[in-house]
mmCIF file of C-alpha atoms in Angstrom:
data_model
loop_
_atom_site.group_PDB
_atom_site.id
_atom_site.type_symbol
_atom_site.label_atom_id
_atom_site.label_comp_id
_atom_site.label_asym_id
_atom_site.label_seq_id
_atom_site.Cartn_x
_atom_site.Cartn_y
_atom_site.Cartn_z
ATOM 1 C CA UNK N 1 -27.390 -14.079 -73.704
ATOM 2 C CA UNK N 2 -29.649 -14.030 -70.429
ATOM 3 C CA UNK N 3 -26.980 -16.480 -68.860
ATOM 4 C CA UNK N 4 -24.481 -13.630 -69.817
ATOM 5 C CA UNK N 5 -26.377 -10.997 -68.029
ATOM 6 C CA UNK N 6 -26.925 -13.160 -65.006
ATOM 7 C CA UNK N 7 -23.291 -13.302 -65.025
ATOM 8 C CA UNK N 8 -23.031 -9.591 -64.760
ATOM 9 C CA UNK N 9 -25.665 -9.073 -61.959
ATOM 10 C CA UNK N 10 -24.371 -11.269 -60.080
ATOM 11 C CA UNK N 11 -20.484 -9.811 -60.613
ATOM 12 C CA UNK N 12 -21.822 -6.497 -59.727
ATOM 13 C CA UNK N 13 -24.056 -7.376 -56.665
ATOM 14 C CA UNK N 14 -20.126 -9.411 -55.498
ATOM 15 C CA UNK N 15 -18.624 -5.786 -55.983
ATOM 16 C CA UNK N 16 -21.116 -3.621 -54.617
ATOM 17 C CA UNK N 17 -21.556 -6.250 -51.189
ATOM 18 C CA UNK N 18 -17.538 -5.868 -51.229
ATOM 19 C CA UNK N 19 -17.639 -2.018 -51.075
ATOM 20 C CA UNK N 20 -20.599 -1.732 -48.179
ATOM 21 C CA UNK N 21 -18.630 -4.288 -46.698
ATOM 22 C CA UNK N 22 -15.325 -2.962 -46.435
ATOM 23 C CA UNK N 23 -16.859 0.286 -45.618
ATOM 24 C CA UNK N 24 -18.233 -0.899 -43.295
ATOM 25 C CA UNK N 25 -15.286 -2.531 -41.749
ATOM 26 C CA UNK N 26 -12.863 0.797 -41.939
ATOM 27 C CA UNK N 27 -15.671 2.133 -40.461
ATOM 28 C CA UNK N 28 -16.055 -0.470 -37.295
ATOM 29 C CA UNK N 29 -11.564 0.273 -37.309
ATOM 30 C CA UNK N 30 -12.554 3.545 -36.734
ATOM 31 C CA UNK N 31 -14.300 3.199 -34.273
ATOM 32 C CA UNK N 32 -12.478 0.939 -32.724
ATOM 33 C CA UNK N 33 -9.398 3.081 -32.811
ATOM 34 C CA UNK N 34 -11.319 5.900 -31.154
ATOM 35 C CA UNK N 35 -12.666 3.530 -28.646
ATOM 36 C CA UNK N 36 -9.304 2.471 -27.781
ATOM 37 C CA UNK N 37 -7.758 5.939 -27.927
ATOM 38 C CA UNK N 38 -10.044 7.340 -25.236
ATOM 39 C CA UNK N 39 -9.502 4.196 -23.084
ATOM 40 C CA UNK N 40 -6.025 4.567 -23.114
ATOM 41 C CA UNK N 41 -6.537 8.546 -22.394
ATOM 42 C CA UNK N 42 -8.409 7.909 -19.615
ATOM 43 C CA UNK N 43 -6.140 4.868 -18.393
ATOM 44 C CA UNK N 44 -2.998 7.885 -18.199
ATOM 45 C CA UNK N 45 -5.108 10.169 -16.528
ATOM 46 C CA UNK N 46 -6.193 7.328 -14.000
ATOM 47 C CA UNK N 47 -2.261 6.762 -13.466
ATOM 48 C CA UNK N 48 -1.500 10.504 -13.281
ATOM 49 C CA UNK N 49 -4.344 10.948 -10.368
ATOM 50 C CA UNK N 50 -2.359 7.818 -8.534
ATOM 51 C CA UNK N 51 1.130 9.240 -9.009
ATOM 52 C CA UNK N 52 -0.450 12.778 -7.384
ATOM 53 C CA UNK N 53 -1.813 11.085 -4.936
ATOM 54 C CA UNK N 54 1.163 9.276 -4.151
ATOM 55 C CA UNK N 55 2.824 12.305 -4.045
ATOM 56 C CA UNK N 56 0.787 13.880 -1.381
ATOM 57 C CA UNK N 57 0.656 11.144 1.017
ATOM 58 C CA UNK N 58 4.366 11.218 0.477
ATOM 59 C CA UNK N 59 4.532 14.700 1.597
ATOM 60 C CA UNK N 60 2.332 14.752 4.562
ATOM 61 C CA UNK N 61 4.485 11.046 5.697
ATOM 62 C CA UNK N 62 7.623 12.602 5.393
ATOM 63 C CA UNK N 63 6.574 16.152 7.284
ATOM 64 C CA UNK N 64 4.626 14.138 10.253
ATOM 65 C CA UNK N 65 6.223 16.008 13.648
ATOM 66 C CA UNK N 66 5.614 12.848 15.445
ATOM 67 C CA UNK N 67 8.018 9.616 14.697
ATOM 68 C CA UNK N 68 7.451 6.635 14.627
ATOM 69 C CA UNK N 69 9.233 5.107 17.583
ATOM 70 C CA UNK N 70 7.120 8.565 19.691
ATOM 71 C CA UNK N 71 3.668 7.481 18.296
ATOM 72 C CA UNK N 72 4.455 4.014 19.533
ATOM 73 C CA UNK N 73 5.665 5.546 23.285
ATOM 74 C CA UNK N 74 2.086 7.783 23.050
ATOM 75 C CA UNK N 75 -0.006 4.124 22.104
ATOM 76 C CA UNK N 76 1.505 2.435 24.852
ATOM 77 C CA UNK N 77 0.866 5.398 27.373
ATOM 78 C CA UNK N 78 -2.685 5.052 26.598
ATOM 79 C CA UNK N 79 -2.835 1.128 26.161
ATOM 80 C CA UNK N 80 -0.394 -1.254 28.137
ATOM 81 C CA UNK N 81 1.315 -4.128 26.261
ATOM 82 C CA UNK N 82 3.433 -5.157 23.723
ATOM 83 C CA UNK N 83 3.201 -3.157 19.954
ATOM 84 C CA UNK N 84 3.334 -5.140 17.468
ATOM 85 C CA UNK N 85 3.302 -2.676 14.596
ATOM 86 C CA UNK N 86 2.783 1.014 13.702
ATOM 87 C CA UNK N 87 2.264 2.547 10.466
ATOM 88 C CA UNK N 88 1.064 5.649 8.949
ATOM 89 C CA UNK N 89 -1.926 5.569 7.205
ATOM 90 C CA UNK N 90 -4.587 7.242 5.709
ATOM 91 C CA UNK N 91 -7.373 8.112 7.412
ATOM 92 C CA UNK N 92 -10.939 6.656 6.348
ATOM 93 C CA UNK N 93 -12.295 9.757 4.609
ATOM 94 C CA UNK N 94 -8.420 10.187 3.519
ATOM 95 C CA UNK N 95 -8.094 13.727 4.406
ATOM 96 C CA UNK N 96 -5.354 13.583 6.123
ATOM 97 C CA UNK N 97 -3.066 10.665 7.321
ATOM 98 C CA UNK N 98 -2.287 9.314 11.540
ATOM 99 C CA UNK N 99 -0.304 6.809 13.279
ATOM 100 C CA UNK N 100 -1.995 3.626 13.362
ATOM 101 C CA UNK N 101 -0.236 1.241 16.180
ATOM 102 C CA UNK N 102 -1.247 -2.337 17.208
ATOM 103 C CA UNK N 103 -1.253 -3.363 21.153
ATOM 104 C CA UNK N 104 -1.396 -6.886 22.166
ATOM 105 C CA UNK N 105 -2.060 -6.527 25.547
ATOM 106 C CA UNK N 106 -1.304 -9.274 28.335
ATOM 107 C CA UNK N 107 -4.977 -10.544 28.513
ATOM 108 C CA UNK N 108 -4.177 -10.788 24.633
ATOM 109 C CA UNK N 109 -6.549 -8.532 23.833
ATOM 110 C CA UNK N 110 -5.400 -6.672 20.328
ATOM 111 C CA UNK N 111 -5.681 -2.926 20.483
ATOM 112 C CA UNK N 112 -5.553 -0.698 17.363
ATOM 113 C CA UNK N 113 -4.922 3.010 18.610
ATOM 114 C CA UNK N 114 -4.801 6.338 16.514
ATOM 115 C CA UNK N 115 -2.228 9.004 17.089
ATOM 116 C CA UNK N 116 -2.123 12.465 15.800
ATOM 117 C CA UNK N 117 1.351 12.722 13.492
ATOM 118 C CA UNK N 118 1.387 16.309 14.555
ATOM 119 C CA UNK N 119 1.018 16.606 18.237
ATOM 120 C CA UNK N 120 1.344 12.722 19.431
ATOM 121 C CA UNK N 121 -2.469 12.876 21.046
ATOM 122 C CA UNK N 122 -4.161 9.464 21.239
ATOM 123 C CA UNK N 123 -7.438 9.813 18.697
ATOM 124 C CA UNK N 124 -9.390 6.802 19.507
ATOM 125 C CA UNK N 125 -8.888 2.865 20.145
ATOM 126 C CA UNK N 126 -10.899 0.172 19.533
ATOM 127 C CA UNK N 127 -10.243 -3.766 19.895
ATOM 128 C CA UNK N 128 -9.330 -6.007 17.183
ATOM 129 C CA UNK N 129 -9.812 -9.730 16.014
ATOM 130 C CA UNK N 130 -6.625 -11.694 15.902
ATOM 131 C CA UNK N 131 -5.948 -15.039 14.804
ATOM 132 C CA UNK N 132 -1.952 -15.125 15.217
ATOM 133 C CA UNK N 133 -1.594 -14.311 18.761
ATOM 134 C CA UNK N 134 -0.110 -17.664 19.529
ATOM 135 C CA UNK N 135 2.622 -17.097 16.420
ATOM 136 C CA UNK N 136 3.426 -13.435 17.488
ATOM 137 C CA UNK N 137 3.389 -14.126 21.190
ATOM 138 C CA UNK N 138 5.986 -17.328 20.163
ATOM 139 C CA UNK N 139 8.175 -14.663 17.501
ATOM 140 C CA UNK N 140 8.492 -12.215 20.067
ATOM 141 C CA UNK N 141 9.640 -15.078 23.041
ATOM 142 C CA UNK N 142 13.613 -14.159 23.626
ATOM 143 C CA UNK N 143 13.535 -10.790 21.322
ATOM 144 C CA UNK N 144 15.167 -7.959 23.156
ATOM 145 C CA UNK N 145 14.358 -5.483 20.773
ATOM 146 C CA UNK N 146 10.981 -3.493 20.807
ATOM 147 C CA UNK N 147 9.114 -1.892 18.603
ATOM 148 C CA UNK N 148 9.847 1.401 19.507
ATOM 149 C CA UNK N 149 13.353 0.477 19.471
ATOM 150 C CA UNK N 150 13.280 -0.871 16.122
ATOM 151 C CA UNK N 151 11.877 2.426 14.714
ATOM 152 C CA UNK N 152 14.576 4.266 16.471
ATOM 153 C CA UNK N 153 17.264 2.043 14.326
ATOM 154 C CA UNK N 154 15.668 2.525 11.051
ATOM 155 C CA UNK N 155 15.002 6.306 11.445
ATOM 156 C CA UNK N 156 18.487 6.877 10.253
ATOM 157 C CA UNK N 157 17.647 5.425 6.698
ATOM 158 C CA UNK N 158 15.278 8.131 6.087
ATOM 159 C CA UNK N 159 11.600 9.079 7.882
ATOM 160 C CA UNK N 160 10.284 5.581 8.896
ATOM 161 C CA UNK N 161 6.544 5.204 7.969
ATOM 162 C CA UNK N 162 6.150 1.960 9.311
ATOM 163 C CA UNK N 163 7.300 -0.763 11.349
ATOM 164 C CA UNK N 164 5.750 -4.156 11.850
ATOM 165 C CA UNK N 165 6.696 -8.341 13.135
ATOM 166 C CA UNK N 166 7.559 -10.226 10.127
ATOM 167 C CA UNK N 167 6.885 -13.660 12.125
ATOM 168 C CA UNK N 168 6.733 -15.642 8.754
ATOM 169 C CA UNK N 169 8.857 -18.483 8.185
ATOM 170 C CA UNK N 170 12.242 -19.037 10.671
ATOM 171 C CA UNK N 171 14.175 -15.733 10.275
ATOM 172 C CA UNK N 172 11.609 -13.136 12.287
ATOM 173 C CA UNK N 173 12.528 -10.204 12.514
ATOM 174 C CA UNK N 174 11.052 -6.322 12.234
ATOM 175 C CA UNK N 175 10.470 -4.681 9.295
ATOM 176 C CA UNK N 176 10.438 -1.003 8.291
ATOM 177 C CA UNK N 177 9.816 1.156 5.861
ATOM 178 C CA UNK N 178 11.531 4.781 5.260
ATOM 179 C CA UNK N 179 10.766 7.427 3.008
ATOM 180 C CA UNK N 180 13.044 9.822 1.788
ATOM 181 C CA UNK N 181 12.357 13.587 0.631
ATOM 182 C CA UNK N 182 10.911 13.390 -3.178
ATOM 183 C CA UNK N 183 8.986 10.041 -2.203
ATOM 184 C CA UNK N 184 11.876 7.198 -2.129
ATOM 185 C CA UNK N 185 11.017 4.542 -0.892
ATOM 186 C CA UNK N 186 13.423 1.503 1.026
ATOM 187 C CA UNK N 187 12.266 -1.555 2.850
ATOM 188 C CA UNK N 188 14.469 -2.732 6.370
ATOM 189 C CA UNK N 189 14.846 -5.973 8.780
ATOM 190 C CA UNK N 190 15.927 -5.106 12.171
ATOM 191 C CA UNK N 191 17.010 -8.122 13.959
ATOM 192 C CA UNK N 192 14.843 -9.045 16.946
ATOM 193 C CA UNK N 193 17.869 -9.095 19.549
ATOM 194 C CA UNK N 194 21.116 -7.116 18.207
ATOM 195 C CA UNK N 195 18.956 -4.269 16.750
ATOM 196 C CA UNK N 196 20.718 -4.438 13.548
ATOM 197 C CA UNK N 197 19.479 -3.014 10.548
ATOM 198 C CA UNK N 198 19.755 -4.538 6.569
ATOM 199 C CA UNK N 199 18.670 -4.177 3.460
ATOM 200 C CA UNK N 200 15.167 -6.063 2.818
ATOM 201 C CA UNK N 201 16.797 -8.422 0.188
ATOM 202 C CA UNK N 202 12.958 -8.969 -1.244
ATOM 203 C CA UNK N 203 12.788 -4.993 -1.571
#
């Protein structure tokens, strides 16, 4: 008789553990689910900011007044030597974007000057540390097309927002990059000494 009622204690303790327990585990899915619900919330409102953000920059790159191939005639104006790229950026405090263009000059000193996309005005300069002088300086040897001239071919694939030496591996060559109204964006090779322009196959 007492082994029959220790029988039933012990039944009923195993069904009343069961019950907190799996309470308490549709509980911790609740949770859980809410957790991950207002991660993911927050994750799509992350991406939304980026897409407007995108968005914006695209707008201000596409209506710059100044091109690319003029910021790079205003940077060498101020700072003799050969430009090695050009690209419009964002600022530091990101209000509003500029023409950033890279001089190697002939002491091969590297120069990184600021233009104003709306009027072409030199903002600032300021030297920078290189370690591929030597590997530019040897890319650009027999090249007959500039910089500025490169920008000038590409700008008839759409607003070119930058242009820069791709001296990696045997083909060099200059790349750009052109934006389209609505935010397109397409990726270019201009060869260093016809000027022609293709398709970036990696695009």
């Amino acid at each position: 008789m007492k082994r029959n009622i220790v029988i039933a204690a012990v039944t009923a303790a195993a069904l009343i553990g069961g019950g907190t327990a799996t309470a308490l585990a549709t509980t911790g899915d609740d949770e859980g689910s809410a957790r991950q619900a207002a991660t993911t919330q927050l994750s799509n409102d992350d991406d939304r900011d980026d897409d407007a953000e995108k968005a914006e920059k695209a707008e201000k790159t596409v209506s710059a007044d100044v091109t690319a191939s003029e910021a790079i005639a205003s940077a060498l104006k101020h700072t003799s030597g050969t430009v090695v790229s050009a690209e419009l950026d964002d600022e530091e405090d990101g209000d509003k974007v500029v023409w950033n263009v890279d001089v190697l000059s002939g002491d091969n000193t590297w120069h990184s000057v600021s233009v104003d996309p709306a009027n072409g005005k030199v903002l600032g300069s300021h030297t920078d540390d290189e370690d591929d002088t030597a590997q530019v300086r040897a890319a650009l040897k027999g090249s007959s097309v500039t910089a500025e001239e490169a920008a000038k071919a590409a700008a008839g694939k759409g607003v070119v927002t930058s242009v820069d030496l791709d001296d990696d591996g045997k083909n060099t060559s200059w790349e750009a990059e052109t934006r389209k109204s609505g935010g397109a964006e397409q990726d270019w090779k201009i060869d260093l000494t016809s000027g022609k322009v293709t398709a970036d196959d990696q695009d």
